[in-house]
Every structure is written in structure tokens, then in C-alpha cells.
Coordinates of C-alpha atoms in Angstrom, one line a residue:
Chain A
M1 CA 281.8 74.2 10.5
K2 CA 281.5 76.1 7.5
Q3 CA 279.6 79.3 8.1
K4 CA 278.6 80.0 4.2
R5 CA 277.0 76.6 3.5
P6 CA 273.7 76.8 1.7
I7 CA 270.5 76.3 3.9
N8 CA 267.5 75.4 2.8
L9 CA 264.5 76.3 5.2
N10 CA 261.6 76.3 2.8
L11 CA 259.8 73.1 3.4
L12 CA 257.6 73.3 0.5
T13 CA 260.5 72.9 -1.7
I14 CA 261.8 69.8 0.2
R15 CA 260.1 66.3 -0.8
Q16 CA 259.2 64.9 2.7
P17 CA 259.5 61.2 3.2
V18 CA 256.3 59.2 3.9
P19 CA 257.4 58.8 8.0
A20 CA 257.7 62.5 8.4
I21 CA 254.3 63.1 6.7
A22 CA 252.9 60.6 9.3
S23 CA 254.8 62.1 12.1
I24 CA 253.5 65.8 11.3
L25 CA 250.2 64.6 11.0
H26 CA 250.3 62.9 14.3
R27 CA 251.2 66.3 15.4
I28 CA 248.3 68.5 13.7
S29 CA 245.7 65.7 14.6
G30 CA 246.9 66.0 18.2
V31 CA 246.5 69.9 18.3
I32 CA 243.2 69.6 16.4
L33 CA 241.8 67.2 19.4
F34 CA 243.3 69.7 22.1
L35 CA 241.2 72.6 20.4
L36 CA 238.0 70.4 19.8
L37 CA 238.1 69.0 23.5
P38 CA 235.1 71.4 24.5
L39 CA 233.2 70.0 21.5
F40 CA 233.6 66.1 23.3
I41 CA 232.7 67.3 26.7
W42 CA 229.8 69.7 26.0
M43 CA 228.5 66.0 23.6
L44 CA 229.2 64.2 27.0
S45 CA 227.2 66.6 28.9
E46 CA 224.3 66.8 26.3
S47 CA 223.9 63.1 25.8
L48 CA 223.7 62.6 29.6
G49 CA 222.0 65.8 30.9
S50 CA 218.3 64.4 30.0
E51 CA 216.5 62.4 27.8
F52 CA 215.5 65.7 25.9
S53 CA 218.8 66.9 25.3
F54 CA 220.3 63.2 24.0
N55 CA 217.5 63.6 21.3
A56 CA 218.2 67.2 20.7
L57 CA 222.1 66.2 20.2
Q58 CA 220.8 63.2 17.8
K59 CA 218.5 65.9 15.8
S60 CA 221.6 68.2 15.4
L61 CA 223.5 65.4 13.8
S62 CA 221.1 66.0 10.6
F63 CA 222.8 69.3 10.1
W64 CA 225.8 69.5 7.6
G65 CA 228.2 71.9 9.5
F66 CA 227.9 69.8 12.6
K67 CA 228.3 66.7 10.5
L68 CA 231.7 68.1 9.1
L69 CA 232.8 69.4 12.6
L70 CA 232.3 65.8 14.1
W71 CA 233.9 64.0 11.1
V72 CA 237.2 66.4 11.5
A73 CA 237.1 65.5 15.4
L74 CA 236.6 61.9 15.0
S75 CA 239.0 61.4 11.8
A76 CA 241.6 63.2 13.7
L77 CA 240.8 61.0 16.7
A78 CA 241.2 57.7 14.6
Y79 CA 244.6 59.2 12.8
H80 CA 246.1 60.2 16.2
L81 CA 245.2 56.6 17.9
V82 CA 246.4 54.7 14.7
A83 CA 249.8 56.4 14.8
G84 CA 249.9 56.4 18.5
I85 CA 249.6 52.6 18.5
R86 CA 252.5 52.7 15.7
H87 CA 254.4 54.8 18.2
L88 CA 254.2 52.0 20.8
I89 CA 254.6 49.4 18.8
M90 CA 257.8 50.6 17.9
D91 CA 258.7 51.5 21.4
L92 CA 259.1 47.9 21.9
G93 CA 261.7 47.4 19.7
V94 CA 259.7 46.3 17.2
C95 CA 260.0 47.1 13.3
E96 CA 262.9 49.6 14.0
S97 CA 264.5 49.2 10.4
L98 CA 264.1 52.0 7.9
P99 CA 262.2 49.7 5.5
C100 CA 260.0 48.4 8.1
A101 CA 259.4 51.9 9.6
R102 CA 258.4 53.2 6.3
M103 CA 255.9 50.9 6.0
A104 CA 254.6 51.3 9.1
S105 CA 253.8 54.7 8.2
Y106 CA 252.5 53.8 4.8
F107 CA 250.1 51.7 7.0
T108 CA 249.2 54.1 9.3
L109 CA 248.4 56.7 6.3
I110 CA 246.2 54.0 5.0
I111 CA 244.5 52.5 7.8
S112 CA 243.4 55.8 9.1
A113 CA 242.5 57.0 5.6
I114 CA 239.9 54.0 5.3
L115 CA 238.7 54.9 8.9
A116 CA 237.9 58.6 7.9
I117 CA 236.2 57.4 5.0
S118 CA 234.0 55.0 6.7
L119 CA 233.2 57.8 9.3
G120 CA 232.3 60.1 6.5
V121 CA 229.9 57.3 4.9
W122 CA 228.4 56.7 8.5
L123 CA 227.9 60.6 9.2
C124 CA 226.4 61.1 5.9
Chain B
M1 CA 265.2 77.1 31.5
L2 CA 261.8 78.0 30.7
R3 CA 261.5 74.4 29.2
S4 CA 262.2 72.5 32.3
V5 CA 260.0 74.8 34.4
T6 CA 257.0 74.7 31.9
S7 CA 257.3 70.6 31.1
L8 CA 255.3 68.3 32.8
T9 CA 257.7 66.4 35.1
R10 CA 260.5 68.6 34.6
S11 CA 262.3 65.5 32.9
G12 CA 262.5 64.5 29.3
L13 CA 262.7 60.6 30.1
R14 CA 259.7 60.9 32.7
D15 CA 257.5 63.2 30.4
W16 CA 258.3 60.5 27.7
L17 CA 257.0 57.4 30.3
V18 CA 253.8 59.7 31.2
Q19 CA 252.9 60.2 27.7
R20 CA 253.1 56.5 27.1
I21 CA 251.1 55.4 30.1
T22 CA 248.5 58.2 29.4
A23 CA 248.2 56.9 25.4
I24 CA 247.4 53.4 26.8
V25 CA 244.7 54.5 29.2
L26 CA 243.1 56.6 26.3
A27 CA 243.5 54.2 23.7
G28 CA 241.8 51.6 25.8
Y29 CA 239.0 54.2 26.9
V30 CA 238.6 55.3 23.1
I31 CA 238.5 51.5 21.9
F32 CA 236.1 50.6 24.8
L33 CA 233.7 53.5 24.2
V34 CA 233.4 53.0 20.2
G35 CA 233.1 49.1 20.8
F36 CA 230.5 49.9 23.2
F37 CA 228.6 52.3 20.8
M38 CA 228.9 49.8 17.8
L39 CA 227.5 46.8 19.5
N40 CA 224.3 48.8 21.1
Q41 CA 222.9 50.3 17.8
P42 CA 220.5 51.9 18.1
M43 CA 222.0 54.0 21.5
S44 CA 219.4 54.9 23.7
F45 CA 219.3 57.6 26.6
G46 CA 218.6 54.6 29.1
L47 CA 221.9 52.6 28.0
W48 CA 224.0 55.5 27.6
T49 CA 223.3 56.5 31.3
A50 CA 223.3 53.0 32.8
L51 CA 227.0 52.7 31.3
F52 CA 228.3 55.9 33.1
Q53 CA 225.9 55.1 36.3
N54 CA 228.5 51.9 36.5
G55 CA 231.2 52.7 39.2
F56 CA 233.8 51.0 37.1
M57 CA 233.0 53.1 34.3
R58 CA 233.5 56.2 36.4
I59 CA 236.8 55.4 37.5
F60 CA 237.8 54.3 34.2
T61 CA 236.2 57.7 32.8
F62 CA 238.2 59.6 35.6
L63 CA 241.5 57.8 34.9
A64 CA 240.8 58.5 31.0
L65 CA 240.1 62.5 31.8
L66 CA 243.5 62.9 34.1
S67 CA 245.5 60.8 31.6
M68 CA 243.7 63.6 28.6
V69 CA 245.1 66.2 31.1
Y70 CA 248.8 65.2 31.4
H71 CA 249.0 63.8 27.8
T72 CA 248.0 66.8 26.3
W73 CA 250.1 68.8 28.3
V74 CA 253.1 66.9 27.5
G75 CA 252.1 66.8 23.5
M76 CA 251.2 70.6 23.7
W77 CA 254.2 71.8 25.7
T78 CA 256.6 69.3 22.8
V79 CA 254.9 71.0 19.8
L80 CA 254.8 74.8 21.4
T81 CA 258.8 74.2 22.2
D82 CA 259.3 73.3 18.7
Y83 CA 257.4 75.8 16.6
I84 CA 256.7 78.9 19.1
N85 CA 260.2 81.0 19.7
C86 CA 259.4 83.7 21.7
P87 CA 259.8 82.4 25.5
R88 CA 257.1 84.6 26.7
F89 CA 254.4 84.3 24.1
R90 CA 255.3 80.3 24.7
L91 CA 254.8 80.6 28.6
L92 CA 251.5 82.1 28.3
L93 CA 250.3 79.8 25.5
V94 CA 251.3 77.2 28.1
I95 CA 249.7 78.6 30.9
V96 CA 246.3 79.0 28.9
I97 CA 246.4 75.1 27.9
V98 CA 247.2 73.9 31.6
L99 CA 244.3 76.2 33.1
S100 CA 242.1 74.8 30.0
L101 CA 242.7 71.2 30.6
F102 CA 242.0 71.4 34.1
S103 CA 238.7 73.2 33.6
Y104 CA 237.8 70.4 31.2
L105 CA 238.5 67.9 33.7
A106 CA 236.3 69.9 36.3
W107 CA 233.3 70.2 33.7
A108 CA 233.5 66.6 32.7
V109 CA 233.8 65.1 36.1
A110 CA 231.0 67.4 37.3
I111 CA 228.8 65.9 34.3
V112 CA 229.5 62.0 34.8
W113 CA 229.0 62.7 39.0
G114 CA 226.1 65.0 38.5
L115 CA 224.3 61.4 37.3
R116 CA 221.7 60.2 39.6

């Protein structure tokens, strides 16, 4: 192997193909979900604790900061779920050709964008 | 060496399988909860607690929580192995993550089983 071949490690100067974007978003959404696990379990705790804490949780939903946090959490969940289902389908040996896989990545991005927008509208 | 010590099953193929099985459980659980939530609007405290008092739902919840622990272990291990090059720092992060995951499991189990 030539040792002096040019190496470009600056990701920002490389035009990323759509499947690469779909893949890195799957990872990013996964890490976000891990970091927000305490939020999900805290919400479970509040919602099941008592009628008082259930109502308090509903009331805290009117605070914009909490809405934003919940929107990030649920959008990450929606993206991770859609991208994960795409993975499971491809593991079955379906849609393994490059054009189909690229199309599936586009669909993943479009469907989760629609879900994220719907979640935003619902939370507003 | 460190890679195989901190990975969930110490086998790439088995990690892969665990990741898929837990993914299916988690996807089923999330879709079920979202469906239950959307079909019962507006959600009331009584209906919400009745759901988690159901024995089948408690088992489903436990399976989902266990899946959460293993799915996140494999996923975060994969991401850390790719991006964190310092072995000591990576080992520390994996330990913190795994301990947090089991703490979350205990916390959530206490919530659902604490329901009268």
C-alpha cells in the first residue's frame, strides 16, 4: 500500500450519501434516547404516582421548555423506531440493492420528518 | 481485548441477534403504548393506572425494560467503540452506562410493581 496517498478525514468536506445521513441519525437519536431515559421513567413515575402528580404532569406540559424537551425525546424515538424497522426489513434480505436501499433511506427521513412535524403540532 | 470484555455477549453475532430481538420487543411496546394513548383520548388517571395494573401489561413492561437495558448496552457499546479511542475512558463510560441502565430498570420496576 502506498503510504503517501492523500487522506481526507474532514467529514464536512465530503458530500454524504443519503444512507450515510440516515445511519448517523439512527446513532444520534439512539444516544439522545439513552440520555433522556431518566425523563421517560420520571414521566412514568409521575403519571402513575397519584391523581395529583398525574394532573401536575399534564399541567407542566403547558411550559414551553418542557414541550421542547418532550418534542426532542419523542422525535428521536420516532426516528429511531422508523430507521430500526428499516433495518429489520433489510435484515430479512428485502431491498438490498443500492437503488432500493437509497430509496428506503429517503423514505425513513421523510416519514420521520412527517412524524416529528405531527408531534410538534400535537404538542403546540 | 477490551472490546470483547465490555461487549454484552462477547460475540458479535450474538450481540447482533440480541439487538434485533430486543428491537422487536421495544418496537411492539412503543407502538402498543402510542396506540393505547391515541385510542383513549383524553387519557384519564384511572384508565392509565388500570393499564399498568394488568398482569400481562406488567410482564410486557418488564420485557420491554429488560430489552431497553440490553439494546442500549449493545448500541452504546457499538457507538463508543467507534468514536472513543482511549481504552480507559471508554471502559469508564461503558461501566457508567451499564450501571445507569440497571438503575433505570430497578427504578421503573419499582414504579410499576409499587402500584396497588
